[in-house]
Short mmCIF file of C-alpha atoms in Angstrom, two decimals:
data_model
loop_
_atom_site.label_atom_id
_atom_site.label_comp_id
_atom_site.label_asym_id
_atom_site.label_seq_id
_atom_site.Cartn_x
_atom_site.Cartn_y
_atom_site.Cartn_z
CA MET A 1013 22.63 16.20 -51.12
CA GLU A 1014 24.91 15.80 -47.95
CA LEU A 1015 23.02 14.51 -44.59
CA THR A 1016 24.67 16.46 -41.99
CA ARG A 1017 24.03 15.58 -38.50
CA ARG A 1018 22.12 19.42 -38.10
CA LYS A 1019 19.62 17.48 -41.03
CA ILE A 1020 19.65 14.15 -39.45
CA LEU A 1021 18.45 15.72 -36.41
CA ALA A 1022 15.95 18.16 -38.22
CA ILE A 1023 14.47 15.05 -39.91
CA GLY A 1024 13.91 13.23 -36.81
CA SER A 1025 12.54 15.54 -34.62
CA GLY A 1026 10.10 15.88 -37.72
CA THR A 1027 9.06 12.28 -37.01
CA VAL A 1028 9.03 12.99 -33.48
CA ALA A 1029 6.35 15.55 -34.25
CA PHE A 1030 4.57 14.25 -36.72
CA ALA A 1031 4.41 11.18 -34.27
CA THR A 1032 3.13 13.35 -31.74
CA LEU A 1033 0.26 15.23 -33.89
CA SER A 1034 -0.75 11.52 -35.45
CA GLY A 1035 -0.86 9.87 -31.55
CA LEU A 1036 -2.40 12.11 -29.74
CA PRO A 1037 -5.58 12.95 -31.39
CA ALA A 1038 -6.24 8.83 -31.95
CA PHE A 1039 -5.46 8.35 -28.13
CA ALA A 1040 -8.28 11.33 -27.11
CA SER A 1041 -11.17 9.68 -29.11
CA LEU A 1042 -10.18 5.89 -26.91
CA THR A 1043 -11.13 7.28 -24.38
CA ASP A 1044 -14.07 10.05 -26.10
CA ASP A 1045 -15.51 6.61 -27.73
CA ALA A 1046 -15.93 5.46 -24.30
CA ILE A 1047 -18.03 8.51 -22.98
CA ALA A 1048 -19.65 8.46 -25.89
CA ALA A 1049 -20.80 4.63 -25.76
CA PHE A 1050 -21.98 5.66 -21.86
CA THR A 1051 -23.74 9.10 -22.77
CA GLY A 1052 -25.12 7.51 -26.66
CA GLY A 1053 -23.51 11.23 -27.47
CA ALA A 1054 -25.62 13.28 -25.63
CA GLU A 1055 -24.23 16.89 -24.38
CA THR A 1056 -22.95 17.02 -20.88
CA GLY A 1057 -23.01 19.03 -18.72
CA GLU A 1058 -21.15 20.42 -15.13
CA GLY A 1059 -21.38 21.38 -11.56
CA ALA A 1060 -23.58 18.56 -9.90
CA ILE A 1061 -20.63 16.23 -9.88
CA THR A 1062 -16.99 15.97 -7.97
CA LEU A 1063 -13.96 14.48 -8.43
CA THR A 1064 -11.43 14.07 -5.92
CA ALA A 1065 -8.18 12.84 -6.54
CA PRO A 1066 -4.93 13.71 -5.29
CA GLU A 1067 -2.31 15.92 -8.04
CA ILE A 1068 0.17 14.34 -7.22
CA ALA A 1069 0.27 10.45 -6.79
CA GLU A 1070 3.31 9.05 -4.95
CA ASN A 1071 2.85 5.41 -7.40
CA GLY A 1072 0.45 4.65 -9.96
CA ASN A 1073 -0.50 1.43 -8.59
CA THR A 1074 -2.45 2.47 -5.86
CA VAL A 1075 -4.45 5.98 -6.70
CA PRO A 1076 -7.16 6.84 -3.68
CA ILE A 1077 -10.44 8.81 -5.72
CA GLU A 1078 -13.21 9.57 -4.61
CA VAL A 1079 -16.57 10.85 -7.25
CA SER A 1080 -19.86 12.44 -5.83
CA ALA A 1081 -22.74 13.23 -7.85
CA PRO A 1082 -25.69 13.89 -5.82
CA GLY A 1083 -28.86 12.20 -7.85
CA ALA A 1084 -26.61 10.38 -10.02
CA THR A 1085 -27.78 6.77 -11.02
CA GLU A 1086 -24.69 5.96 -12.05
CA ILE A 1087 -21.43 7.56 -12.26
CA THR A 1088 -18.61 5.90 -14.64
CA LEU A 1089 -15.32 6.48 -14.03
CA PHE A 1090 -11.87 7.37 -17.04
CA ALA A 1091 -8.24 7.69 -17.49
CA ALA A 1092 -7.49 8.93 -20.35
CA GLY A 1093 -3.78 7.73 -20.33
CA ASN A 1094 -4.62 4.07 -19.71
CA PRO A 1095 -3.86 1.67 -22.06
CA VAL A 1096 -7.81 0.80 -21.75
CA PRO A 1097 -9.81 4.68 -20.70
CA ASN A 1098 -12.08 2.34 -19.01
CA VAL A 1099 -11.70 1.65 -14.87
CA ALA A 1100 -15.35 1.83 -12.99
CA THR A 1101 -18.35 1.74 -13.36
CA PHE A 1102 -21.06 2.74 -10.24
CA LYS A 1103 -24.65 1.84 -10.53
CA PHE A 1104 -26.26 3.02 -7.38
CA GLY A 1105 -29.42 1.37 -6.08
CA PRO A 1106 -32.42 1.83 -4.43
CA LEU A 1107 -30.35 1.69 -1.33
CA SER A 1108 -28.18 4.02 -2.07
CA ALA A 1109 -27.21 6.92 0.08
CA SER A 1110 -24.89 10.51 -1.23
CA ARG A 1111 -24.11 8.97 -4.66
CA SER A 1112 -20.21 8.77 -4.06
CA ALA A 1113 -18.29 6.28 -3.47
CA SER A 1114 -14.11 5.71 -3.46
CA THR A 1115 -11.76 3.35 -4.85
CA ARG A 1116 -8.13 2.86 -5.62
CA ILE A 1117 -7.09 3.22 -9.19
CA ARG A 1118 -4.23 2.11 -11.41
CA LEU A 1119 -2.84 5.03 -13.53
CA ALA A 1120 -0.04 4.40 -16.41
CA THR A 1121 1.27 8.14 -16.72
CA THR A 1122 0.24 10.88 -15.49
CA GLN A 1123 -3.27 12.10 -16.66
CA ASP A 1124 -6.46 13.03 -16.80
CA VAL A 1125 -9.24 11.37 -14.58
CA ILE A 1126 -12.93 11.29 -16.17
CA ALA A 1127 -15.78 11.21 -14.33
CA VAL A 1128 -18.80 11.02 -15.95
CA ALA A 1129 -23.02 10.73 -14.28
CA LYS A 1130 -25.78 9.72 -15.55
CA MET A 1131 -28.35 12.07 -13.57
CA GLU A 1132 -31.73 10.90 -13.01
CA ASP A 1133 -33.51 13.06 -15.40
CA GLY A 1134 -31.07 11.76 -18.31
CA SER A 1135 -28.78 13.99 -18.67
CA PHE A 1136 -25.14 13.57 -17.56
CA GLN A 1137 -22.36 15.48 -15.73
CA MET A 1138 -19.02 15.40 -16.36
CA THR A 1139 -15.62 16.66 -14.09
CA LYS A 1140 -11.84 15.22 -14.58
CA ALA A 1141 -9.03 16.00 -12.69
CA ASN A 1142 -5.05 15.81 -14.12
CA VAL A 1143 -2.73 13.30 -11.66
CA LYS A 1144 0.73 13.55 -11.99
CA VAL A 1145 1.94 10.28 -11.47
CA THR A 1146 5.86 10.16 -10.47
CA ILE A 1147 8.76 7.85 -10.78
CA GLY A 1148 9.83 6.25 -7.61
CA GLY A 1149 13.10 7.32 -6.44
CA CYS A 1150 14.97 3.90 -6.70
CA GLY A 1151 14.12 1.09 -9.38
CA GLY A 1152 11.15 2.55 -10.27
CA MET B 128 -9.98 -21.05 -7.19
CA ALA B 129 -7.87 -17.84 -7.59
CA SER B 130 -5.42 -17.96 -4.21
CA GLY B 131 -5.55 -16.50 -1.53
CA VAL B 132 -8.87 -14.35 -2.24
CA LYS B 133 -10.42 -12.90 1.06
CA PRO B 134 -12.66 -10.15 1.50
CA ARG B 135 -13.10 -7.90 4.44
CA VAL B 136 -15.90 -5.15 5.12
CA LYS B 137 -16.61 -2.80 7.50
CA VAL B 138 -20.34 -2.17 8.15
CA PRO B 139 -21.49 -0.21 11.80
CA LYS B 140 -23.43 -3.10 13.65
CA LYS B 141 -26.50 -0.76 14.70
CA ALA B 142 -27.86 2.09 13.19
CA ALA B 143 -30.97 4.16 13.82
CA ALA B 144 -34.14 3.53 11.27
CA GLY B 145 -33.47 5.65 8.01
CA GLU B 146 -29.85 6.44 8.58
CA THR B 147 -27.27 6.91 6.33
CA ILE B 148 -24.13 4.67 6.88
CA THR B 149 -20.91 4.21 5.49
CA ILE B 150 -19.73 0.65 4.61
CA LYS B 151 -16.29 -0.11 3.83
CA THR B 152 -14.99 -3.38 1.48
CA LEU B 153 -11.43 -4.75 0.68
CA ILE B 154 -10.68 -7.88 -0.72
CA SER B 155 -7.75 -9.72 -1.61
CA HIS B 156 -7.14 -9.98 -4.85
CA LYS B 157 -3.92 -10.10 -7.47
CA MET B 158 -6.05 -7.99 -10.68
CA GLU B 159 -3.67 -9.28 -12.69
CA SER B 160 -4.18 -6.75 -15.56
CA GLY B 161 -3.90 -8.34 -18.60
CA GLN B 162 -1.13 -5.74 -19.51
CA ARG B 163 1.66 -7.14 -18.19
CA LYS B 164 4.36 -9.42 -19.27
CA ASP B 165 6.40 -12.07 -17.55
CA ASP B 166 10.30 -13.31 -18.41
CA ASP B 167 9.98 -14.78 -21.17
CA GLY B 168 8.03 -12.18 -22.69
CA ASN B 169 4.40 -13.44 -23.08
CA VAL B 170 1.46 -11.51 -21.66
CA ILE B 171 -0.08 -12.65 -18.52
CA PRO B 172 -3.37 -13.49 -18.56
CA ARG B 173 -6.00 -11.24 -17.62
CA SER B 174 -7.30 -12.41 -14.41
CA ILE B 175 -9.44 -9.95 -12.91
CA ILE B 176 -12.82 -9.73 -9.91
CA ASN B 177 -14.97 -7.74 -12.64
CA ARG B 178 -17.63 -6.92 -10.58
CA PHE B 179 -18.73 -6.49 -7.24
CA THR B 180 -22.70 -6.12 -5.97
CA ALA B 181 -23.66 -4.67 -1.91
CA ASP B 182 -27.27 -5.63 -1.26
CA PHE B 183 -29.34 -5.33 1.83
CA ASN B 184 -32.03 -7.48 2.68
CA GLY B 185 -32.22 -8.68 -1.52
CA GLU B 186 -32.26 -4.65 -2.40
CA ASN B 187 -29.83 -3.15 -3.98
CA VAL B 188 -27.11 -0.78 -2.53
CA ILE B 189 -24.62 -0.50 -5.39
CA ASP B 190 -23.16 -2.36 -8.71
CA VAL B 191 -19.88 -1.84 -9.59
CA THR B 192 -18.15 -3.12 -12.68
CA LEU B 193 -14.49 -3.35 -12.08
CA GLU B 194 -12.09 -2.72 -14.87
CA PRO B 195 -8.40 -3.67 -14.83
CA ALA B 196 -7.50 -0.10 -13.37
CA ILE B 197 -8.76 -0.74 -9.97
CA SER B 198 -5.76 -1.43 -8.23
CA THR B 199 -4.69 -5.20 -6.55
CA ASN B 200 -6.89 -5.68 -3.15
CA PRO B 201 -10.05 -3.80 -4.79
CA TYR B 202 -11.17 -1.46 -2.03
CA PHE B 203 -14.55 0.41 -1.95
CA GLN B 204 -16.43 3.20 0.34
CA PHE B 205 -19.76 3.67 -0.29
CA GLU B 206 -22.98 4.88 1.85
CA ALA B 207 -26.12 3.25 2.61
CA ILE B 208 -29.72 3.70 4.10
CA VAL B 209 -30.58 1.19 6.49
CA PRO B 210 -34.68 1.04 6.56
CA GLU B 211 -34.62 -1.57 9.34
CA THR B 212 -32.96 -3.91 11.51
CA GLY B 213 -31.57 -7.10 8.45
CA GLU B 214 -28.26 -8.25 6.30
CA PHE B 215 -25.95 -7.16 3.71
CA THR B 216 -24.59 -9.93 1.20
CA PHE B 217 -21.73 -8.50 -0.29
CA THR B 218 -20.58 -10.11 -3.92
CA TRP B 219 -17.31 -9.97 -6.03
CA TYR B 220 -17.36 -12.00 -9.01
CA ASP B 221 -13.76 -13.84 -10.37
CA ASP B 222 -12.88 -13.43 -13.83
CA ASP B 223 -12.52 -17.26 -13.67
CA GLY B 224 -15.90 -17.94 -12.74
CA ASP B 225 -15.73 -17.82 -9.07
CA VAL B 226 -18.04 -15.73 -6.88
CA TYR B 227 -17.47 -14.66 -3.14
CA THR B 228 -19.66 -13.52 -0.43
CA GLU B 229 -19.82 -12.18 2.76
CA SER B 230 -22.62 -10.84 4.93
CA LYS B 231 -22.93 -8.61 7.81
CA SER B 232 -26.19 -8.01 9.39
CA ILE B 233 -27.61 -4.58 11.85
CA THR B 234 -29.73 -3.90 14.11
CA VAL B 235 -31.67 -0.85 13.40
CA SER B 236 -33.03 0.18 17.30
CA MET C 2 17.39 20.02 11.54
CA LYS C 3 17.59 19.35 8.14
CA ILE C 4 14.08 17.86 7.63
CA ALA C 5 12.30 21.28 8.47
CA PRO C 6 11.78 22.95 5.90
CA TRP C 7 10.22 20.54 3.25
CA ILE C 8 7.59 18.75 6.07
CA ALA C 9 6.63 23.14 6.53
CA ILE C 10 6.22 22.54 2.64
CA ALA C 11 4.34 19.78 2.02
CA ALA C 12 1.90 20.45 5.04
CA PHE C 13 0.96 24.17 3.14
CA GLY C 14 1.01 22.26 -0.20
CA PHE C 15 -1.63 19.96 1.50
CA ALA C 16 -3.57 22.29 3.31
CA GLY C 17 -6.11 22.41 0.91
CA ALA C 18 -6.63 18.49 0.11
CA ALA C 19 -9.67 16.63 0.73
CA VAL C 20 -7.94 14.88 3.23
CA ALA C 21 -8.48 16.91 6.42
CA GLN C 22 -4.93 15.47 8.06
CA ASP C 23 -2.00 17.01 9.80
CA ASP C 24 0.24 15.94 7.93
CA ASN C 25 3.57 15.11 11.42
CA THR C 26 0.65 13.80 13.96
CA LEU C 27 -0.37 10.20 13.20
CA ASN C 28 -3.49 8.85 14.99
CA VAL C 29 -4.14 5.17 14.31
CA GLU C 30 -7.55 3.98 15.54
CA GLY C 31 -7.79 6.51 18.50
CA GLU C 32 -3.98 6.04 19.19
CA THR C 33 -1.37 8.58 18.63
CA LEU C 34 2.24 7.26 17.59
CA LEU C 35 5.55 8.88 17.87
CA THR C 36 6.89 9.54 14.06
CA GLU C 37 9.41 12.54 15.77
CA THR C 38 11.97 11.88 18.91
CA ALA C 39 15.40 13.33 19.60
CA ALA C 40 18.45 11.04 18.04
CA PRO C 41 19.78 8.02 20.29
CA ALA C 42 23.16 9.26 21.74
CA HIS C 43 25.09 7.46 19.85
CA MET C 44 24.05 8.99 16.21
CA ASP C 45 26.69 11.32 15.67
CA SER C 46 25.64 13.42 12.95
CA VAL C 47 21.42 13.24 12.88
CA ASP C 48 19.75 15.00 15.96
CA THR C 49 15.97 14.17 15.52
CA ILE C 50 14.82 11.09 14.16
CA TYR C 51 11.41 10.45 11.89
CA SER C 52 9.44 7.63 10.65
CA GLY C 53 9.12 6.65 6.96
CA TRP C 54 5.21 7.93 7.40
CA ARG C 55 6.51 11.33 7.61
CA PHE C 56 8.11 11.40 4.24
CA ARG C 57 4.86 10.22 2.35
CA SER C 58 2.55 12.29 0.99
CA SER C 59 -1.03 12.92 2.49
CA GLU C 60 -3.10 10.17 0.60
CA THR C 61 -0.46 7.14 1.39
CA GLN C 62 -0.07 8.27 4.75
CA ALA C 63 -3.94 8.61 5.38
CA LEU C 64 -3.95 4.96 4.49
CA GLN C 65 -1.78 3.62 7.70
CA THR C 66 -4.53 6.12 9.86
CA ASP C 67 -7.36 2.94 9.96
CA ASP C 68 -6.79 -0.22 10.08
CA PHE C 69 -9.65 -0.70 7.39
CA ASP C 70 -8.14 1.57 4.86
CA ASN C 71 -4.92 -0.24 5.52
CA PRO C 72 -4.29 -2.45 2.56
CA GLY C 73 -1.27 -4.59 5.08
CA MET C 74 -4.38 -5.87 7.51
CA ILE C 75 -6.01 -8.21 4.77
CA PHE C 76 -2.46 -9.81 5.66
CA VAL C 77 -2.93 -9.70 9.46
CA ASP C 78 -6.36 -11.15 8.63
CA THR C 79 -4.55 -14.12 7.28
CA ALA C 80 -2.24 -14.87 10.03
CA ILE C 81 -5.14 -15.09 12.09
CA GLU C 82 -5.83 -17.79 10.42
CA GLN C 83 -2.82 -19.61 10.44
CA TRP C 84 -2.35 -18.98 13.76
CA ASP C 85 -4.66 -22.16 14.69
CA LYS C 86 -3.70 -23.77 11.52
CA VAL C 87 -2.11 -27.26 12.82
CA ASP C 88 1.06 -27.76 10.55
CA GLY C 89 3.45 -30.15 10.90
CA SER C 90 4.61 -33.94 12.59
CA GLU C 91 3.58 -32.48 16.32
CA GLY C 92 0.20 -31.62 15.19
CA LYS C 93 0.59 -28.21 16.67
CA ALA C 94 -0.55 -24.73 15.86
CA CYS C 95 1.25 -21.68 17.26
CA SER C 96 -2.12 -21.81 19.55
CA SER C 97 -1.21 -25.14 20.91
CA CYS C 98 1.69 -22.89 22.83
CA HIS C 99 0.84 -19.53 22.68
CA GLU C 100 -2.58 -18.87 23.40
CA ASP C 101 -3.01 -15.25 23.01
CA VAL C 102 -1.02 -13.68 20.46
CA ALA C 103 -1.47 -10.82 22.68
CA ASP C 104 0.93 -11.75 24.51
CA PHE C 105 3.82 -10.79 22.39
CA ALA C 106 3.81 -7.03 23.02
CA GLY C 107 6.59 -5.83 23.13
CA LEU C 108 8.29 -8.33 21.36
CA ARG C 109 9.05 -6.48 17.79
CA THR C 110 10.38 -3.11 20.44
CA LYS C 111 13.92 -5.52 21.78
CA LEU C 112 14.35 -7.58 18.17
CA PRO C 113 16.81 -8.31 16.98
CA ARG C 114 18.47 -9.52 19.98
CA VAL C 115 21.26 -12.35 21.07
CA ASP C 116 20.09 -15.65 22.25
CA ASN C 117 22.48 -18.03 23.02
CA GLY C 118 25.15 -15.96 21.73
CA GLU C 119 23.64 -15.98 18.39
CA LEU C 120 21.56 -12.89 17.24
CA VAL C 121 18.03 -13.90 16.08
CA THR C 122 15.02 -11.69 14.55
CA MET C 123 11.19 -12.49 14.33
CA GLU C 124 11.84 -14.73 11.32
CA ASN C 125 14.22 -16.47 13.09
CA LEU C 126 11.91 -17.11 16.61
CA ILE C 127 8.89 -17.99 14.38
CA ASN C 128 11.15 -20.65 12.00
CA GLU C 129 12.56 -21.76 15.28
CA CYS C 130 8.79 -22.19 16.51
CA ARG C 131 8.04 -24.21 13.00
CA THR C 132 11.09 -26.85 12.79
CA ASP C 133 11.96 -27.29 16.19
CA ARG C 134 8.42 -27.46 18.09
CA MET C 135 5.92 -28.02 15.11
CA GLY C 136 7.66 -30.10 12.91
CA ALA C 137 6.78 -27.90 10.38
CA GLU C 138 9.30 -26.91 7.10
CA ALA C 139 11.27 -23.30 7.72
CA TRP C 140 9.06 -20.41 6.35
CA LYS C 141 11.15 -18.59 3.15
CA TRP C 142 12.36 -15.22 4.91
CA SER C 143 10.30 -13.01 2.92
CA LYS C 144 7.20 -14.89 1.59
CA GLY C 145 3.93 -14.55 1.90
CA LYS C 146 3.43 -16.67 5.45
CA MET C 147 6.09 -15.36 7.09
CA THR C 148 5.27 -11.42 6.07
CA ALA C 149 1.96 -12.13 7.10
CA MET C 150 3.04 -13.60 10.69
CA THR C 151 5.79 -10.86 11.73
CA ALA C 152 3.20 -8.12 10.42
CA LEU C 153 0.59 -9.77 13.15
CA ILE C 154 3.21 -10.93 16.39
CA GLY C 155 4.57 -6.94 15.47
CA LEU C 156 1.09 -5.58 15.01
CA GLN C 157 0.40 -6.44 19.12
CA SER C 158 3.51 -4.29 19.58
CA ARG C 159 1.75 -1.19 17.85
CA GLY C 160 2.66 2.41 19.45
CA MET C 161 5.51 0.88 21.61
CA ALA C 162 8.72 2.44 21.36
CA MET C 163 11.64 0.94 19.44
CA ASP C 164 14.32 -0.11 22.24
CA VAL C 165 16.92 -2.57 21.35
CA ALA C 166 19.80 -4.06 23.21
CA THR C 167 23.49 -2.99 21.58
CA GLU C 168 25.64 -2.64 24.58
CA GLY C 169 26.64 -6.22 26.06
CA GLU C 170 26.81 -9.29 24.27
CA ALA C 171 24.90 -7.22 21.44
CA ALA C 172 27.76 -5.19 21.07
CA PRO C 173 30.20 -6.87 18.38
CA PHE C 174 26.69 -7.34 16.24
CA TRP C 175 25.87 -3.64 16.59
CA GLU C 176 29.44 -2.39 15.49
CA LYS C 177 29.25 -4.86 12.65
CA GLY C 178 25.82 -3.63 11.12
CA LYS C 179 27.60 0.29 12.29
CA GLU C 180 30.61 -0.54 9.97
CA LEU C 181 28.57 -2.30 7.18
CA TYR C 182 26.13 0.94 7.42
CA TYR C 183 29.27 3.73 6.46
CA THR C 184 30.61 1.00 3.97
CA ARG C 185 29.95 2.16 0.17
CA VAL C 186 29.48 -1.28 -1.92
CA GLY C 187 28.90 -1.40 -5.63
CA GLN C 188 29.04 -0.44 -8.56
CA LEU C 189 27.36 2.92 -7.57
CA ASP C 190 29.99 2.87 -5.09
CA MET C 191 27.56 4.03 -1.96
CA ALA C 192 26.86 3.56 1.61
CA CYS C 193 23.35 3.20 3.49
CA SER C 194 24.76 6.26 4.83
CA ASN C 195 24.71 8.63 1.80
CA CYS C 196 21.29 8.71 1.21
CA HIS C 197 19.51 7.48 4.36
CA GLU C 198 21.86 10.35 6.56
CA ASP C 199 23.57 12.74 4.15
CA ASN C 200 20.25 13.00 1.91
CA TYR C 201 16.87 12.22 3.50
CA GLY C 202 14.50 14.99 3.42
CA VAL C 203 15.68 16.00 -0.60
CA MET C 204 14.25 14.38 -4.07
CA ILE C 205 15.84 11.39 -5.50
CA ARG C 206 14.11 11.83 -8.82
CA ALA C 207 10.63 11.66 -8.07
CA ASP C 208 10.30 10.87 -4.75
CA HIS C 209 11.45 11.60 -0.77
CA LEU C 210 14.13 9.91 0.93
CA SER C 211 13.55 8.44 4.27
CA GLN C 212 15.84 8.37 6.86
CA GLY C 213 15.49 4.33 6.29
CA GLN C 214 13.92 3.79 9.62
CA ILE C 215 12.15 -0.34 9.96
CA ASN C 216 9.70 1.03 13.07
CA GLY C 217 7.08 -0.16 10.59
CA PHE C 218 8.20 -3.47 9.02
CA PRO C 219 6.77 -5.68 7.64
CA THR C 220 5.07 -2.50 5.56
CA TYR C 221 2.91 -2.40 2.84
CA ARG C 222 4.06 -0.51 -0.32
CA LEU C 223 1.95 0.77 -3.11
CA LYS C 224 4.47 -0.75 -5.81
CA ASN C 225 4.30 -3.95 -4.81
CA ALA C 226 0.43 -3.90 -3.46
CA LYS C 227 2.17 -7.04 -0.39
CA LEU C 228 3.91 -7.11 3.04
CA ASN C 229 7.69 -6.46 2.34
CA SER C 230 10.13 -7.84 5.12
CA ILE C 231 13.22 -5.53 6.09
CA HIS C 232 15.88 -7.82 4.81
CA GLY C 233 13.80 -7.35 1.36
CA ARG C 234 14.04 -4.19 1.87
CA PHE C 235 17.92 -4.59 1.96
CA LYS C 236 17.94 -6.31 -0.93
CA GLY C 237 16.34 -3.56 -2.78
CA CYS C 238 18.36 -0.86 -1.61
CA MET C 239 21.32 -2.90 -2.38
CA LYS C 240 20.02 -3.79 -5.45
CA ASN C 241 19.31 -0.30 -6.46
CA ILE C 242 23.12 1.05 -5.89
CA ARG C 243 24.31 -2.35 -8.28
CA ALA C 244 25.84 -3.97 -5.12
CA THR C 245 25.58 -7.63 -5.13
CA PRO C 246 23.00 -8.25 -2.05
CA PHE C 247 23.81 -10.01 1.08
CA ALA C 248 21.35 -13.26 1.48
CA GLU C 249 18.00 -12.15 2.97
CA GLY C 250 18.81 -13.91 7.27
CA GLY C 251 22.42 -14.08 6.86
CA ASP C 252 24.80 -12.45 9.47
CA GLU C 253 24.84 -9.40 7.95
CA PHE C 254 21.07 -8.50 7.63
CA LYS C 255 20.73 -9.24 10.99
CA ALA C 256 23.66 -7.13 11.81
CA LEU C 257 22.50 -4.39 10.09
CA GLU C 258 18.89 -4.82 10.80
CA LEU C 259 20.02 -4.38 15.21
CA TYR C 260 21.58 -1.35 13.70
CA LEU C 261 19.46 0.29 11.89
CA ALA C 262 16.76 -0.66 14.82
CA SER C 263 18.77 1.14 17.06
CA ARG C 264 18.96 4.01 15.15
CA GLY C 265 15.05 4.56 15.23
CA GLN C 266 15.40 3.65 19.32
CA GLY C 267 12.01 5.68 21.02
CA LEU C 268 9.73 5.21 17.75
CA SER C 269 6.51 3.89 17.88
CA VAL C 270 6.66 0.21 15.85
CA GLU C 271 4.52 0.60 13.29
CA THR C 272 3.36 -2.54 12.31
CA PRO C 273 1.61 -2.77 9.93
CA SER C 274 2.93 0.96 7.93
CA VAL C 275 1.75 1.67 4.53
CA ARG C 276 4.30 3.24 2.52
CA ASN C 277 4.94 4.01 -0.84
#
């Protein structure tokens, strides 16, 4: 059998497709594991938690985000596309007013930012926001 | 001590009893993620602030766990209830064991 | 004129963003800064000049509207401490001679300027104080102590219009700067004008090209999370076009700084600004 350029390309793209397929679930599970560690595997609801993040971040080094979940005792943030998904956990004390916080985070690439809140009744709320991270114009 | 670490805090000077106030905090810190390599290809070890707390007269307002995904010069904004005249204490915990604190008093009228 | 379409698009695109803010008006701590004005007469092919702030996303813009949110201010704080710090053989601090840093209001708008036949920038003035009057070592042009101090002194002029002298004894330096601005260099064979005059407002990869104004320097960049000097930025631009950069503090960059300052005549000083 002669290996033509076309065949090599076909083999090559097959490998890429395989790598992509096998790579994705691995990534997802890293974040899923982190979420499960926080919720203890409990179901998460939605609607009582808000995550505000830019649709497009001008620079992944400093992405402003705000999270709010009235009645939450704890909110934790994940960045699904970062090498380590955990970003920060806010535990609200007795003198905390609105259960909200703003900070600035690093995003390695375009990805989902996920916020999970533990509510006073022990239930969980989850929301996510996709943030596109652009590549700088000159030299990155 | 990590060099050049300087906290900044913004708290109103006055409030009404039970009023909700907005607090902003910023600390200069490189937040070395542990993911970067130096020119020789060696991993630069992680060196971050890993915890931040805000308390008022000994009662907690917020307790934050920071991971390397928090940006250089960590910034937080949050809201607190002020029941009485007193003092806010802000504490940042560095990976290297250092602790940085800042206090702000507020008068309730 | 060329910029108008995307500014309109940007304003529309961000209209629903959480930060309710007009993307064309820069208010800092209650003071409105001028980010757009008629181009000075010497600019032939540009009608209107815009601050680099106008080319940024609303999130980046917002960082500059509040002095607490502006991360550049941490470095201003360090310079305030430095101001009173005794350094050098003469036992002096900045404050030994200059009682109040606020006395430098307006200085930033006039720099670079010609002193005794030489073109000097704020970095030169600071180092002259350090070496000649304090007996201290000169600070490196773009290192932290210098950019913090140029930010503190520049801040005193915030809101004032850029107003450098370009005629008289400044004329030959200005002419040299203009020549550099339009001279193609490097492997990519590009001049400053190719990006910042011919193509401002358009995308360079995923970024918007600005007019390359320097009224906000030193500027805090999200990219490297520190204050960046004017000459440091020039160096970055030259590397990007694969040219060998001139030396920071050298005659070429000082002349270019004067020419660029003159292309921003009338724009408000924004020091320390926030850019991406």
